[in-house]
Amino acid sequence: MNTDDDISALIDDEIYANGGDDENRPNHRQIISADQFDIEAYASLYSGRTKISRLLFIAKHCGENLTMQLDALRMAFDEIKQGEDTSLMREVVNKISGRLGPDYAVDDAWYLNINKKAELKKEKLETELNSFRTNLIKESIRMGYNDFGDFYYAHGQLTEALKNYIRTRDYCTTMKHCIQTCMCAILVSIEMGQFSHINSYISKAEQTVEPLDTVTVAKLRCAAGLSNLFSKKYKLAARKFIETSPELGSHYNEVISSQDVAMYGGLCALATFDRTELKNKVIDNTVFRNFLELVPEVRELINNFYASRYAVCLEYLGNLKSNLLLDIHLHSHVETLYDLIRQKALIQYTLPFVSVDLNMMADAFKTTAAGLQKELGTLITDNQIQARIDSHNKVMYARHADQRKATFQRVLETGREFDRDLQSMFLRSSILKYEASRSRGGRRL
């Protein structure tokens, strides 16, 4: 793709999106209920702009929990104060609205200092880049555009940052430089919510001649997982997260944490994998198990689901939900994933039985018989369960195929095929005889 066209398309499409024995494990993300949500521990898992974005997201979506909101805003303020994004600082100060005292109010001296430094740095970068262009030194030009990308990214001007990162592509002289360009473009695209563009950069990075290091491959898997999650391709997202190497560690905390890999991958797998896939690709997967150990709630959730302990499984899901709704990437998919998981549980529960007492089943799924009947009716209508419901007696009967009737139908169809084959043979024999008689009559003449 042409560089200018690439930049133009990106700008046009821009979307701003701006527990068990493991309890004492370092950086363990405790997810039990909203009352126990530790914002400080959660924020410590991330760095850079995503840390600020996640804190602001929590402040916006934590409902009437004023303490949580102010804690998130306070931490966001402290993080921004260490950077250079004055626009983001104004936004946070407005949201705090004086509720945290004078230390978290407008700091004119800080604004003036940051703006003054920014003007001097920008002027220096422009001078250097013009000099590099004049001398036609490709590597220096690439570094000049990359420095401009870093500058704009630090100041929150993501569109300009992406433009400059993309421009470095024309001046890359090694595979390492090409990969760096792709990783920078992926990072900014995620921050801007432009997930539709991420896959092209992932492909470019993966198509390099030189083999990629393990950490870079893990980062690309995570980026692909987020892209598929955004597109609601949950099975593909699950596969990408599950394929992520545990060597990722904390190397991609500017985008995602290892705990997120376990959470996103586990829930997407639970919603879309069949029992065999869940067993082979998740439960028995020694690589992905390293991630699941960081979030034991998800590990237990998956194991309980596979063991058909649906009441416990649904209880875990219920406890996790409030925290999942505070996740910047997962929140809009929680309801869909929960519905898919519950539907799978209902289907699996009914499979072994000829008849099911809806009252007993309702107890297992923490609902009423009437509510369960409605859910099962939807699944029957969608042809996901082959059954019929006796509404009066609250019993569901499985519809098993009539084996005798099916056998007769197969025999009749076999007979029809034999008859067609026999007719074809007679016709071919008659044609051959006719041809032979004609040829003999011709010779006599």
Short mmCIF file of C-alpha atoms in Angstrom, two decimals:
data_model
loop_
_atom_site.label_atom_id
_atom_site.label_comp_id
_atom_site.label_asym_id
_atom_site.label_seq_id
_atom_site.Cartn_x
_atom_site.Cartn_y
_atom_site.Cartn_z
CA MET A 1 0.00 0.00 0.00
CA ASN A 2 1.18 3.53 -0.75
CA THR A 3 2.39 5.33 2.37
CA ASP A 4 0.21 8.43 1.86
CA ASP A 5 -2.85 6.28 1.13
CA ASP A 6 -2.07 4.24 4.24
CA ILE A 7 -1.93 7.35 6.41
CA SER A 8 -5.10 8.76 4.83
CA ALA A 9 -7.04 5.55 5.42
CA LEU A 10 -5.93 5.41 9.03
CA ILE A 11 -7.03 8.98 9.69
CA ASP A 12 -10.39 8.54 7.94
CA ASP A 13 -11.18 5.43 9.99
CA GLU A 14 -9.92 6.77 13.32
CA ILE A 15 -11.86 5.71 16.37
CA TYR A 16 -10.89 7.20 19.72
CA ALA A 17 -11.25 4.77 22.51
CA ASN A 18 -9.64 7.06 24.71
CA GLY A 19 -8.58 -17.36 44.68
CA GLY A 20 -6.58 -20.34 46.43
CA ASP A 21 -2.96 -21.10 47.09
CA ASP A 22 -1.80 -18.47 44.64
CA GLU A 23 -2.98 -15.65 46.88
CA ASN A 24 0.56 -14.62 47.82
CA ARG A 25 1.96 -14.84 44.31
CA PRO A 26 3.69 -11.57 43.22
CA ASN A 27 1.56 -9.43 40.89
CA HIS A 28 -1.37 -11.82 41.36
CA ARG A 29 -4.51 -10.11 40.15
CA GLN A 30 -7.19 -10.79 42.73
CA ILE A 31 -10.60 -10.97 41.11
CA ILE A 32 -13.38 -11.87 43.52
CA SER A 33 -15.93 -9.08 43.71
CA ALA A 34 -16.21 -5.34 43.17
CA ASP A 35 -15.81 -4.69 46.90
CA GLN A 36 -12.40 -6.40 46.83
CA PHE A 37 -11.15 -4.82 43.61
CA ASP A 38 -7.66 -3.50 44.36
CA ILE A 39 -7.14 -0.62 41.92
CA GLU A 40 -3.55 -0.05 42.96
CA ALA A 41 -2.59 -3.70 42.39
CA TYR A 42 -4.49 -3.68 39.11
CA ALA A 43 -2.79 -0.49 37.86
CA SER A 44 0.66 -1.83 38.79
CA LEU A 45 0.28 -4.47 36.07
CA TYR A 46 0.43 -1.80 33.33
CA SER A 47 2.61 1.06 32.16
CA GLY A 48 2.38 4.06 29.85
CA ARG A 49 -0.82 5.30 28.26
CA THR A 50 -2.77 2.07 28.75
CA LYS A 51 -2.34 2.41 32.52
CA ILE A 52 -3.89 5.89 32.38
CA SER A 53 -6.62 4.79 29.94
CA ARG A 54 -7.61 1.87 32.16
CA LEU A 55 -7.73 4.04 35.28
CA LEU A 56 -9.92 6.62 33.53
CA PHE A 57 -12.15 3.83 32.24
CA ILE A 58 -12.61 2.50 35.78
CA ALA A 59 -13.38 6.02 37.07
CA LYS A 60 -16.05 6.39 34.39
CA HIS A 61 -17.68 2.97 34.76
CA CYS A 62 -17.48 2.20 38.49
CA GLY A 63 -21.01 3.48 39.02
CA GLU A 64 -21.79 5.13 42.34
CA ASN A 65 -18.61 3.91 44.03
CA LEU A 66 -17.16 7.36 44.73
CA THR A 67 -14.11 6.02 46.60
CA MET A 68 -13.10 3.83 43.65
CA GLN A 69 -13.66 6.69 41.22
CA LEU A 70 -11.49 9.15 43.16
CA ASP A 71 -8.75 6.54 43.71
CA ALA A 72 -8.63 5.88 39.97
CA LEU A 73 -8.53 9.58 39.13
CA ARG A 74 -5.82 10.23 41.73
CA MET A 75 -3.59 7.49 40.32
CA ALA A 76 -4.26 8.67 36.76
CA PHE A 77 -3.26 12.23 37.77
CA ASP A 78 -0.03 11.02 39.36
CA GLU A 79 0.84 8.97 36.30
CA ILE A 80 0.13 11.81 33.85
CA LYS A 81 2.19 14.22 35.98
CA GLN A 82 5.24 12.09 35.18
CA GLY A 83 4.65 12.48 31.44
CA GLU A 84 4.07 15.27 28.95
CA ASP A 85 0.42 15.02 27.88
CA THR A 86 -1.09 18.38 28.92
CA SER A 87 -4.44 17.72 27.20
CA LEU A 88 -4.95 14.52 29.18
CA MET A 89 -3.98 16.35 32.37
CA ARG A 90 -6.67 19.00 31.78
CA GLU A 91 -9.22 16.25 31.20
CA VAL A 92 -8.36 14.51 34.48
CA VAL A 93 -8.29 17.76 36.47
CA ASN A 94 -11.77 18.59 35.17
CA LYS A 95 -13.02 15.16 36.24
CA ILE A 96 -11.48 15.50 39.70
CA SER A 97 -13.15 18.90 40.00
CA GLY A 98 -11.35 19.85 43.21
CA ARG A 99 -12.52 16.77 45.14
CA LEU A 100 -8.96 15.66 45.96
CA GLY A 101 -7.67 18.96 47.34
CA PRO A 102 -5.19 21.55 46.01
CA ASP A 103 -2.50 18.99 45.16
CA TYR A 104 -4.73 17.66 42.38
CA ALA A 105 -5.77 20.97 40.85
CA VAL A 106 -4.48 22.97 37.87
CA ASP A 107 -0.70 23.42 38.05
CA ASP A 108 0.09 26.35 35.74
CA ALA A 109 3.84 26.04 36.33
CA TRP A 110 3.77 22.41 35.18
CA TYR A 111 1.84 23.31 32.02
CA LEU A 112 4.23 26.14 31.16
CA ASN A 113 7.28 23.97 31.76
CA ILE A 114 5.97 21.08 29.63
CA ASN A 115 4.89 23.37 26.78
CA LYS A 116 8.21 25.22 26.78
CA LYS A 117 10.17 21.96 26.66
CA ALA A 118 7.88 20.65 23.92
CA GLU A 119 8.46 23.71 21.70
CA LEU A 120 12.23 23.46 22.07
CA LYS A 121 12.27 19.70 21.44
CA LYS A 122 10.00 19.97 18.40
CA GLU A 123 12.16 22.72 16.92
CA LYS A 124 15.27 20.60 17.46
CA LEU A 125 13.66 17.51 15.87
CA GLU A 126 12.54 19.53 12.82
CA THR A 127 16.03 20.96 12.35
CA GLU A 128 17.64 17.53 12.60
CA LEU A 129 15.13 15.91 10.24
CA ASN A 130 15.59 18.64 7.61
CA SER A 131 19.34 18.14 7.85
CA PHE A 132 18.96 14.37 7.42
CA ARG A 133 16.71 14.87 4.38
CA THR A 134 19.24 17.21 2.79
CA ASN A 135 22.05 14.68 3.28
CA LEU A 136 19.81 11.77 2.11
CA ILE A 137 20.94 9.47 4.93
CA LYS A 138 18.19 6.83 5.08
CA GLU A 139 18.94 5.55 8.57
CA SER A 140 19.10 9.08 10.01
CA ILE A 141 15.82 10.00 8.29
CA ARG A 142 14.19 6.87 9.72
CA MET A 143 15.38 7.74 13.21
CA GLY A 144 14.20 11.33 12.74
CA TYR A 145 10.66 10.24 11.88
CA ASN A 146 10.73 7.69 14.70
CA ASP A 147 11.77 10.38 17.19
CA PHE A 148 8.91 12.56 15.94
CA GLY A 149 6.54 9.62 16.45
CA ASP A 150 7.77 9.21 20.03
CA PHE A 151 7.39 12.95 20.62
CA TYR A 152 3.79 13.10 19.41
CA TYR A 153 2.90 9.87 21.23
CA ALA A 154 4.20 11.28 24.52
CA HIS A 155 2.10 14.40 24.03
CA GLY A 156 -1.06 12.47 23.21
CA GLN A 157 -1.19 13.45 19.53
CA LEU A 158 -1.78 9.91 18.36
CA THR A 159 -2.72 10.67 14.75
CA GLU A 160 0.52 12.57 14.19
CA ALA A 161 2.48 9.85 16.00
CA LEU A 162 1.02 7.19 13.70
CA LYS A 163 1.82 9.25 10.60
CA ASN A 164 5.47 9.53 11.56
CA TYR A 165 5.82 5.89 12.56
CA ILE A 166 4.38 4.82 9.21
CA ARG A 167 6.77 7.13 7.33
CA THR A 168 9.75 5.30 8.82
CA ARG A 169 8.78 2.27 6.72
CA ASP A 170 10.18 3.84 3.53
CA TYR A 171 13.59 4.26 5.18
CA CYS A 172 14.00 0.86 6.86
CA THR A 173 17.24 -0.89 5.89
CA THR A 174 17.01 -4.00 8.08
CA MET A 175 14.33 -6.47 9.15
CA LYS A 176 14.72 -5.25 12.72
CA HIS A 177 13.73 -1.74 11.64
CA CYS A 178 10.65 -3.07 9.79
CA ILE A 179 9.54 -4.98 12.87
CA GLN A 180 10.03 -1.88 15.04
CA THR A 181 7.84 0.13 12.65
CA CYS A 182 5.11 -2.50 12.78
CA MET A 183 5.20 -2.74 16.59
CA CYS A 184 4.98 1.05 16.96
CA ALA A 185 2.05 1.22 14.52
CA ILE A 186 0.28 -1.61 16.39
CA LEU A 187 0.79 0.14 19.74
CA VAL A 188 -0.69 3.45 18.55
CA SER A 189 -3.51 1.71 16.65
CA ILE A 190 -4.56 -0.10 19.84
CA GLU A 191 -4.50 3.19 21.77
CA MET A 192 -6.66 4.82 19.10
CA GLY A 193 -9.05 1.86 18.89
CA GLN A 194 -8.15 1.22 15.23
CA PHE A 195 -8.19 -2.56 15.55
CA SER A 196 -9.12 -3.05 11.90
CA HIS A 197 -5.61 -1.93 10.87
CA ILE A 198 -3.70 -4.10 13.32
CA ASN A 199 -3.85 -7.35 11.32
CA SER A 200 -2.02 -5.84 8.34
CA TYR A 201 0.90 -4.78 10.55
CA ILE A 202 0.95 -8.18 12.26
CA SER A 203 1.17 -9.86 8.84
CA LYS A 204 4.00 -7.56 7.76
CA ALA A 205 5.95 -8.32 10.93
CA GLU A 206 5.40 -12.09 10.61
CA GLN A 207 6.43 -12.12 6.94
CA THR A 208 9.96 -10.90 7.63
CA VAL A 209 12.74 -13.14 6.32
CA GLU A 210 14.57 -13.32 9.65
CA PRO A 211 12.97 -15.39 12.44
CA LEU A 212 11.31 -13.34 15.19
CA ASP A 213 12.36 -13.63 18.82
CA THR A 214 9.95 -15.33 21.24
CA VAL A 215 8.87 -12.14 23.02
CA THR A 216 8.02 -10.36 19.74
CA VAL A 217 5.98 -13.38 18.59
CA ALA A 218 4.12 -13.34 21.92
CA LYS A 219 3.37 -9.62 21.51
CA LEU A 220 2.01 -10.20 18.00
CA ARG A 221 -0.20 -13.04 19.30
CA CYS A 222 -1.64 -10.70 21.95
CA ALA A 223 -2.26 -7.95 19.39
CA ALA A 224 -3.99 -10.44 17.09
CA GLY A 225 -6.07 -11.69 20.02
CA LEU A 226 -7.22 -8.15 20.84
CA SER A 227 -8.05 -7.50 17.18
CA ASN A 228 -10.19 -10.65 16.97
CA LEU A 229 -11.82 -9.86 20.31
CA PHE A 230 -12.77 -6.41 19.01
CA SER A 231 -14.23 -8.04 15.85
CA LYS A 232 -16.17 -10.53 18.04
CA LYS A 233 -14.29 -13.45 16.49
CA TYR A 234 -14.07 -15.09 19.88
CA LYS A 235 -12.77 -18.49 18.77
CA LEU A 236 -9.90 -16.91 16.81
CA ALA A 237 -9.19 -14.61 19.75
CA ALA A 238 -9.03 -17.60 22.10
CA ARG A 239 -6.58 -19.41 19.83
CA LYS A 240 -4.27 -16.39 19.61
CA PHE A 241 -4.21 -15.83 23.37
CA ILE A 242 -3.70 -19.55 24.03
CA GLU A 243 -0.77 -19.62 21.57
CA THR A 244 0.98 -16.80 23.47
CA SER A 245 4.27 -17.79 25.04
CA PRO A 246 4.65 -17.28 28.81
CA GLU A 247 7.93 -15.52 28.01
CA LEU A 248 5.72 -12.50 27.37
CA GLY A 249 5.95 -11.79 31.09
CA SER A 250 5.77 -8.05 31.69
CA HIS A 251 7.33 -7.14 28.32
CA TYR A 252 4.04 -5.88 26.84
CA ASN A 253 2.57 -4.07 29.83
CA GLU A 254 2.11 -0.95 27.73
CA VAL A 255 -0.73 -2.90 26.06
CA ILE A 256 -1.73 -5.99 28.03
CA SER A 257 -0.72 -8.01 31.10
CA SER A 258 -0.19 -11.75 31.44
CA GLN A 259 -3.28 -11.87 33.65
CA ASP A 260 -5.31 -10.40 30.79
CA VAL A 261 -4.06 -13.13 28.45
CA ALA A 262 -5.42 -15.74 30.87
CA MET A 263 -8.71 -13.88 31.34
CA TYR A 264 -9.40 -13.09 27.69
CA GLY A 265 -8.18 -16.44 26.39
CA GLY A 266 -9.96 -18.47 29.05
CA LEU A 267 -13.37 -16.83 28.66
CA CYS A 268 -13.27 -16.84 24.85
CA ALA A 269 -12.26 -20.52 24.85
CA LEU A 270 -15.01 -21.39 27.33
CA ALA A 271 -17.58 -19.64 25.12
CA THR A 272 -16.54 -21.19 21.79
CA PHE A 273 -14.52 -24.42 22.24
CA ASP A 274 -16.19 -27.83 22.34
CA ARG A 275 -15.31 -30.26 25.13
CA THR A 276 -12.45 -31.88 23.21
CA GLU A 277 -10.86 -28.54 22.34
CA LEU A 278 -11.32 -27.27 25.88
CA LYS A 279 -9.57 -30.35 27.24
CA ASN A 280 -6.71 -30.51 24.73
CA LYS A 281 -6.05 -26.82 24.06
CA VAL A 282 -6.76 -25.29 27.48
CA ILE A 283 -6.87 -27.71 30.42
CA ASP A 284 -4.04 -29.98 29.23
CA ASN A 285 -2.07 -27.11 27.66
CA THR A 286 1.06 -26.81 29.81
CA VAL A 287 2.04 -23.53 28.12
CA PHE A 288 -1.27 -21.72 28.70
CA ARG A 289 -1.42 -23.17 32.20
CA ASN A 290 1.35 -20.73 33.15
CA PHE A 291 -1.06 -17.87 32.44
CA LEU A 292 -4.02 -19.53 34.17
CA GLU A 293 -1.96 -19.91 37.36
CA LEU A 294 -1.91 -16.09 37.56
CA VAL A 295 -5.71 -15.95 37.66
CA PRO A 296 -6.81 -19.09 39.56
CA GLU A 297 -10.47 -18.01 39.43
CA VAL A 298 -10.49 -18.50 35.66
CA ARG A 299 -8.60 -21.79 35.97
CA GLU A 300 -11.19 -23.13 38.44
CA LEU A 301 -14.02 -21.77 36.31
CA ILE A 302 -12.80 -23.75 33.28
CA ASN A 303 -12.18 -26.93 35.29
CA ASN A 304 -15.64 -26.76 36.88
CA PHE A 305 -17.28 -26.24 33.51
CA TYR A 306 -15.50 -29.24 32.03
CA ALA A 307 -16.44 -31.34 35.07
CA SER A 308 -20.11 -30.31 34.60
CA ARG A 309 -20.23 -28.53 37.96
CA TYR A 310 -22.37 -25.80 36.48
CA ALA A 311 -23.67 -24.29 39.73
CA VAL A 312 -20.10 -23.59 40.91
CA CYS A 313 -19.11 -22.44 37.44
CA LEU A 314 -21.97 -19.92 37.26
CA GLU A 315 -21.14 -18.71 40.76
CA TYR A 316 -17.58 -17.94 39.65
CA LEU A 317 -18.92 -16.12 36.60
CA GLY A 318 -21.26 -14.07 38.76
CA ASN A 319 -18.43 -13.03 41.09
CA LEU A 320 -16.16 -12.10 38.19
CA LYS A 321 -18.68 -10.06 36.25
CA SER A 322 -18.47 -6.72 38.07
CA ASN A 323 -14.70 -6.62 37.62
CA LEU A 324 -14.81 -7.73 34.00
CA LEU A 325 -17.14 -4.83 33.25
CA LEU A 326 -14.31 -2.52 34.36
CA ASP A 327 -11.89 -3.96 31.78
CA ILE A 328 -11.26 -1.56 28.91
CA HIS A 329 -11.12 -4.28 26.23
CA LEU A 330 -13.53 -6.90 27.59
CA HIS A 331 -16.40 -4.85 28.99
CA SER A 332 -18.47 -4.69 25.78
CA HIS A 333 -18.16 -8.46 25.24
CA VAL A 334 -19.02 -9.67 28.76
CA GLU A 335 -22.76 -10.14 28.19
CA THR A 336 -22.24 -11.95 24.88
CA LEU A 337 -19.56 -14.26 26.28
CA TYR A 338 -21.67 -15.02 29.37
CA ASP A 339 -24.67 -15.87 27.20
CA LEU A 340 -22.56 -18.19 25.03
CA ILE A 341 -21.08 -19.93 28.08
CA ARG A 342 -24.50 -20.40 29.69
CA GLN A 343 -25.99 -21.77 26.45
CA LYS A 344 -23.14 -24.28 26.16
CA ALA A 345 -23.71 -25.34 29.76
CA LEU A 346 -27.45 -25.87 29.15
CA ILE A 347 -26.77 -27.92 26.02
CA GLN A 348 -24.12 -30.07 27.70
CA TYR A 349 -26.35 -30.67 30.73
CA THR A 350 -29.19 -32.05 28.60
CA LEU A 351 -27.15 -34.20 26.20
CA PRO A 352 -26.88 -37.45 28.24
CA PHE A 353 -30.55 -37.59 29.29
CA VAL A 354 -33.72 -38.91 27.65
CA SER A 355 -35.78 -36.69 29.97
CA VAL A 356 -34.89 -33.83 32.29
CA ASP A 357 -36.83 -32.51 35.28
CA LEU A 358 -36.85 -28.73 34.77
CA ASN A 359 -37.20 -28.05 38.51
CA MET A 360 -34.01 -29.96 39.30
CA MET A 361 -32.19 -28.41 36.37
CA ALA A 362 -33.32 -24.95 37.46
CA ASP A 363 -31.69 -25.53 40.87
CA ALA A 364 -28.42 -26.43 39.14
CA PHE A 365 -28.50 -23.25 37.06
CA LYS A 366 -29.66 -20.91 39.83
CA THR A 367 -32.89 -19.91 38.09
CA THR A 368 -36.62 -20.69 38.09
CA ALA A 369 -38.31 -23.46 36.14
CA ALA A 370 -40.24 -20.84 34.12
CA GLY A 371 -37.07 -18.93 33.28
CA LEU A 372 -35.24 -22.13 32.38
CA GLN A 373 -38.13 -23.24 30.17
CA LYS A 374 -37.84 -19.98 28.24
CA GLU A 375 -34.08 -20.44 27.77
CA LEU A 376 -34.45 -24.04 26.65
CA GLY A 377 -37.31 -23.07 24.33
CA THR A 378 -35.01 -20.61 22.57
CA LEU A 379 -32.31 -23.25 22.15
CA ILE A 380 -34.86 -25.76 20.82
CA THR A 381 -36.18 -23.16 18.36
CA ASP A 382 -32.62 -22.46 17.22
CA ASN A 383 -32.16 -26.23 16.69
CA GLN A 384 -29.33 -26.38 19.22
CA ILE A 385 -31.22 -28.87 21.38
CA GLN A 386 -33.30 -31.68 19.88
CA ALA A 387 -36.11 -31.95 22.41
CA ARG A 388 -39.68 -31.04 23.36
CA ILE A 389 -40.98 -29.60 26.64
CA ASP A 390 -43.97 -30.78 28.65
CA SER A 391 -44.93 -27.41 30.15
CA HIS A 392 -47.54 -28.88 32.50
CA ASN A 393 -45.24 -31.44 34.15
CA LYS A 394 -42.08 -29.33 33.69
CA VAL A 395 -40.20 -32.11 31.93
CA MET A 396 -38.10 -31.93 28.77
CA TYR A 397 -37.96 -35.02 26.55
CA ALA A 398 -35.13 -35.60 24.10
CA ARG A 399 -36.09 -36.34 20.53
CA HIS A 400 -34.20 -39.49 19.52
CA ALA A 401 -34.36 -40.61 15.93
CA ASP A 402 -36.63 -43.61 15.11
CA GLN A 403 -33.95 -46.20 14.30
CA ARG A 404 -36.39 -48.65 12.72
CA LYS A 405 -37.82 -46.00 10.43
CA ALA A 406 -34.35 -44.78 9.53
CA THR A 407 -33.27 -48.34 8.67
CA PHE A 408 -36.28 -48.84 6.37
CA GLN A 409 -35.54 -45.52 4.66
CA ARG A 410 -31.92 -46.53 4.08
CA VAL A 411 -33.00 -49.91 2.66
CA LEU A 412 -35.54 -48.27 0.34
CA GLU A 413 -32.97 -45.74 -0.86
CA THR A 414 -30.45 -48.56 -1.48
CA GLY A 415 -33.12 -50.43 -3.47
CA ARG A 416 -33.83 -47.34 -5.58
CA GLU A 417 -30.13 -46.89 -6.29
CA PHE A 418 -29.82 -50.59 -7.26
CA ASP A 419 -32.84 -50.25 -9.57
CA ARG A 420 -31.34 -47.16 -11.24
CA ASP A 421 -28.01 -48.94 -11.72
CA LEU A 422 -29.75 -52.02 -13.17
CA GLN A 423 -31.79 -49.92 -15.60
CA SER A 424 -28.60 -48.17 -16.69
CA MET A 425 -26.89 -51.52 -17.30
CA PHE A 426 -29.86 -52.80 -19.39
CA LEU A 427 -29.86 -49.60 -21.43
CA ARG A 428 -26.12 -49.80 -22.06
CA SER A 429 -26.43 -53.51 -23.04
CA SER A 430 -29.24 -52.70 -25.51
CA ILE A 431 -27.22 -49.89 -27.05
CA LEU A 432 -24.18 -52.16 -27.48
CA LYS A 433 -26.31 -54.88 -29.10
CA TYR A 434 -27.86 -52.34 -31.46
CA GLU A 435 -24.46 -50.97 -32.43
CA ALA A 436 -23.15 -54.51 -33.06
CA SER A 437 -26.12 -55.47 -35.27
CA ARG A 438 -25.76 -52.29 -37.32
CA SER A 439 -22.08 -52.92 -37.89
CA ARG A 440 -22.75 -56.54 -39.07
CA GLY A 441 -25.53 -55.38 -41.41
CA GLY A 442 -23.16 -52.79 -42.93
CA ARG A 443 -20.54 -55.43 -43.73
CA ARG A 444 -23.10 -57.67 -45.55
CA LEU A 445 -24.03 -54.79 -47.82
#
